[in-house]
Short mmCIF file of C-alpha atoms in Angstrom, two decimals:
data_model
loop_
_atom_site.label_atom_id
_atom_site.label_comp_id
_atom_site.label_asym_id
_atom_site.label_seq_id
_atom_site.Cartn_x
_atom_site.Cartn_y
_atom_site.Cartn_z
CA UNK E 30 191.37 -47.21 108.52
CA UNK E 31 191.52 -48.32 105.03
CA UNK E 32 193.85 -45.51 104.02
CA UNK E 33 196.07 -46.43 107.44
CA UNK E 34 196.24 -49.93 106.26
CA UNK E 35 197.33 -49.34 102.22
CA UNK E 36 200.29 -46.72 103.89
CA UNK E 37 201.53 -49.41 106.64
CA UNK E 38 201.39 -52.09 103.57
CA UNK E 39 203.29 -49.51 101.39
CA UNK E 40 205.68 -49.09 104.26
CA UNK E 41 206.32 -52.77 104.94
CA UNK E 42 207.19 -53.07 100.82
CA UNK E 43 209.68 -50.38 100.59
CA UNK E 44 211.00 -51.15 103.91
CA UNK E 45 211.34 -54.94 103.13
CA UNK E 46 214.79 -56.68 102.20
CA UNK E 47 215.45 -59.88 100.60
CA UNK E 48 217.82 -61.68 102.85
CA UNK E 49 219.70 -65.02 101.76
CA UNK E 50 220.88 -67.44 105.02
CA UNK E 51 223.42 -70.03 104.78
CA UNK E 52 226.10 -68.30 102.25
CA UNK E 53 228.82 -70.46 102.03
CA UNK E 54 231.00 -67.71 100.66
CA UNK E 55 231.77 -65.70 103.03
CA UNK E 56 235.16 -63.89 103.19
CA UNK E 57 237.30 -62.58 106.04
CA UNK E 58 239.87 -59.97 105.17
CA UNK E 59 242.46 -59.65 108.37
CA UNK E 60 244.88 -57.01 108.20
CA UNK E 61 248.10 -56.74 110.34
CA UNK E 62 249.13 -53.39 111.83
CA UNK E 63 252.37 -53.15 112.81
CA UNK E 64 252.53 -51.90 116.62
CA UNK E 65 255.65 -50.11 116.44
CA UNK E 66 254.05 -47.37 113.76
CA UNK E 67 251.70 -46.32 116.53
CA UNK E 68 252.46 -43.35 118.42
CA UNK E 69 252.07 -43.29 122.04
CA UNK E 70 249.91 -40.87 123.20
CA UNK E 71 251.34 -38.29 125.60
CA UNK E 72 249.01 -36.30 128.51
CA UNK E 73 250.34 -33.53 130.32
CA UNK E 74 247.89 -32.88 133.12
CA UNK E 75 249.51 -29.50 134.13
CA UNK E 76 249.10 -28.07 130.38
CA UNK E 77 245.75 -26.39 130.59
CA UNK E 78 246.50 -24.63 134.07
CA UNK E 79 250.00 -23.39 132.57
CA UNK E 80 248.06 -22.09 129.65
CA UNK E 81 245.88 -20.38 132.10
CA UNK E 82 248.21 -18.82 134.23
CA UNK E 83 250.51 -17.59 131.52
CA UNK E 84 247.77 -15.83 129.75
CA UNK E 85 246.36 -14.31 133.32
CA UNK E 86 250.13 -12.54 133.86
CA UNK E 87 250.85 -11.64 130.40
CA UNK E 88 247.15 -11.33 128.46
CA UNK E 89 247.97 -13.04 124.89
CA UNK E 90 250.91 -15.43 126.33
CA UNK E 91 248.70 -18.67 126.98
CA UNK E 92 247.90 -18.71 123.20
CA UNK E 93 251.24 -18.28 122.22
CA UNK E 94 252.11 -21.59 124.88
CA UNK E 95 249.45 -23.46 123.11
CA UNK E 96 250.50 -22.09 119.48
CA UNK E 97 247.74 -20.32 118.48
CA UNK E 98 249.69 -17.73 117.39
CA UNK E 99 246.50 -15.61 115.43
CA UNK E 100 244.62 -15.52 118.35
CA UNK E 101 247.18 -12.79 119.94
CA UNK E 102 246.11 -9.77 117.77
CA UNK E 103 242.32 -10.66 118.76
CA UNK E 104 243.43 -10.39 122.35
CA UNK E 105 245.60 -7.44 121.93
CA UNK E 106 243.05 -5.35 119.96
CA UNK E 107 240.20 -6.06 122.18
CA UNK E 108 242.02 -5.02 125.36
CA UNK E 109 243.43 -2.32 123.45
CA UNK E 110 239.93 -1.02 122.13
CA UNK E 111 238.51 -1.38 125.37
CA UNK E 112 241.28 0.77 127.39
CA UNK E 113 241.40 3.14 124.47
CA UNK E 114 237.74 3.88 124.72
CA UNK E 115 237.87 4.01 128.65
CA UNK E 116 240.77 6.72 128.64
CA UNK E 117 238.47 8.55 126.01
CA UNK E 118 235.17 8.58 127.99
CA UNK E 119 237.24 9.07 131.29
CA UNK E 120 238.62 12.30 129.90
CA UNK E 121 235.33 13.22 128.56
CA UNK E 122 233.93 12.75 131.83
CA UNK E 123 236.53 14.95 133.93
CA UNK E 124 235.80 17.60 131.19
CA UNK E 125 232.13 17.54 131.97
CA UNK E 126 232.51 17.32 135.64
CA UNK E 127 235.13 20.15 136.11
CA UNK E 128 232.64 22.26 133.71
CA UNK E 129 229.89 21.87 136.08
CA UNK E 130 232.08 22.26 139.21
CA UNK E 131 233.26 25.36 137.72
CA UNK E 132 229.47 26.72 136.92
CA UNK E 133 228.65 25.89 140.42
CA UNK E 134 231.74 27.49 142.21
CA UNK E 135 230.57 30.98 139.81
CA UNK E 136 233.72 30.54 137.65
CA UNK E 137 233.53 31.37 133.95
CA UNK E 138 233.47 27.90 131.55
CA UNK E 139 235.72 28.20 128.73
CA UNK E 140 235.90 26.05 125.42
CA UNK E 141 233.57 24.12 123.59
CA UNK E 142 231.08 23.71 127.06
CA UNK E 143 230.88 27.39 127.52
CA UNK E 144 227.24 27.55 125.99
CA UNK E 145 225.77 24.38 127.88
CA UNK E 146 223.37 24.76 130.64
CA UNK E 147 223.99 23.00 133.99
CA UNK E 148 221.27 20.00 132.99
CA UNK E 149 223.31 19.19 129.65
CA UNK E 150 226.79 19.39 131.64
CA UNK E 151 225.16 16.76 134.43
CA UNK E 152 223.67 14.24 131.50
CA UNK E 153 227.09 14.66 129.75
CA UNK E 154 228.94 13.61 132.49
CA UNK E 155 226.29 10.42 133.50
CA UNK E 156 226.84 9.51 129.29
CA UNK E 157 230.66 9.73 129.93
CA UNK E 158 230.72 8.28 132.94
CA UNK E 159 228.02 5.33 132.07
CA UNK E 160 230.40 4.62 128.93
CA UNK E 161 233.47 4.49 131.18
CA UNK E 162 232.23 1.90 133.70
CA UNK E 163 231.24 -0.13 130.31
CA UNK E 164 234.49 0.16 128.79
CA UNK E 165 236.16 -1.03 132.43
CA UNK E 166 233.84 -4.15 132.43
CA UNK E 167 234.81 -4.94 128.70
CA UNK E 168 238.16 -4.63 129.73
CA UNK E 169 237.73 -7.50 132.72
CA UNK E 170 235.79 -9.44 129.98
CA UNK E 171 238.24 -9.78 127.27
CA UNK E 172 240.40 -10.42 130.23
CA UNK E 173 238.75 -13.37 131.61
CA UNK E 174 237.73 -14.28 128.02
CA UNK E 175 241.65 -14.49 127.08
CA UNK E 176 242.51 -16.88 130.68
CA UNK E 177 239.40 -18.91 129.77
CA UNK E 178 240.33 -19.55 126.12
CA UNK E 179 244.03 -20.63 126.95
CA UNK E 180 242.46 -23.14 128.98
CA UNK E 181 239.91 -24.72 126.75
CA UNK E 182 242.47 -24.66 124.32
CA UNK E 183 244.86 -26.38 126.42
CA UNK E 184 242.43 -29.11 126.95
CA UNK E 185 241.34 -29.47 123.50
CA UNK E 186 244.80 -30.16 122.31
CA UNK E 187 245.07 -32.76 124.47
CA UNK E 188 242.14 -34.32 122.76
CA UNK E 189 243.00 -37.82 121.67
CA UNK E 190 242.48 -37.45 117.76
CA UNK E 191 245.33 -39.69 116.16
CA UNK E 192 245.38 -42.78 114.36
CA UNK E 193 244.89 -45.05 117.01
CA UNK E 194 241.13 -44.09 117.21
CA UNK E 195 239.17 -43.82 114.03
CA UNK E 196 235.52 -43.34 113.06
CA UNK E 197 234.95 -43.71 109.40
CA UNK E 198 231.95 -43.59 106.93
CA UNK E 199 232.03 -45.82 103.73
CA UNK E 200 229.56 -47.49 101.20
CA UNK E 201 230.62 -51.22 101.25
CA UNK E 202 229.10 -54.04 98.99
CA UNK E 203 227.46 -56.93 101.12
CA UNK E 204 228.38 -60.14 101.41
CA UNK E 205 224.95 -61.72 100.96
CA UNK E 206 223.48 -60.43 98.00
CA UNK E 207 226.36 -57.75 96.65
CA UNK E 208 224.04 -55.04 97.13
CA UNK E 209 225.99 -51.70 98.42
CA UNK E 210 225.25 -50.53 101.82
CA UNK E 211 226.20 -47.43 104.09
CA UNK E 212 228.15 -48.47 106.94
CA UNK E 213 229.56 -46.75 110.07
CA UNK E 214 233.22 -48.16 111.10
CA UNK E 215 234.96 -47.61 113.95
CA UNK E 216 238.51 -48.93 115.20
CA UNK E 217 240.48 -48.56 118.23
CA UNK E 218 244.38 -49.81 118.11
CA UNK E 219 245.95 -50.64 120.90
#
């Protein structure tokens, strides 16, 4: 209990601040703002849907509409890589499947797959089929992500961040005791 009281007393001493009342030297600064310099805020409600539609028609076109040109190579790279792996895995799947069908029909299997038994042909076929299906999911995922990115980016582009609305931290001297104190200022100009 004695330790608790000493900690409480110490905290009260640290957190206490001397305040002077009735200071006659209060200074008020009025800043006049010319309302003709304030830019109007324009909102286009169809912009996100246009961007999403453009990206749905041609992947990457929504990013061009939003003027985020650096995202277009990412979209094309993701789509191209997924399509490449889909084609590669599909080709290998058909190669293993055709070799297995030839072996079941009694025909001679030629090439690299000639020395492989039936069990390994089936496992190779399942492996490439699974990877082909995963590549198809990646194509669909990149396509949907492209549309969502264009839509969200168009929404965030309309977010009001102009000079009319500002939030600024600072350190200013107090008018009472001239000690510096941290302040947060928020202003909205009409």
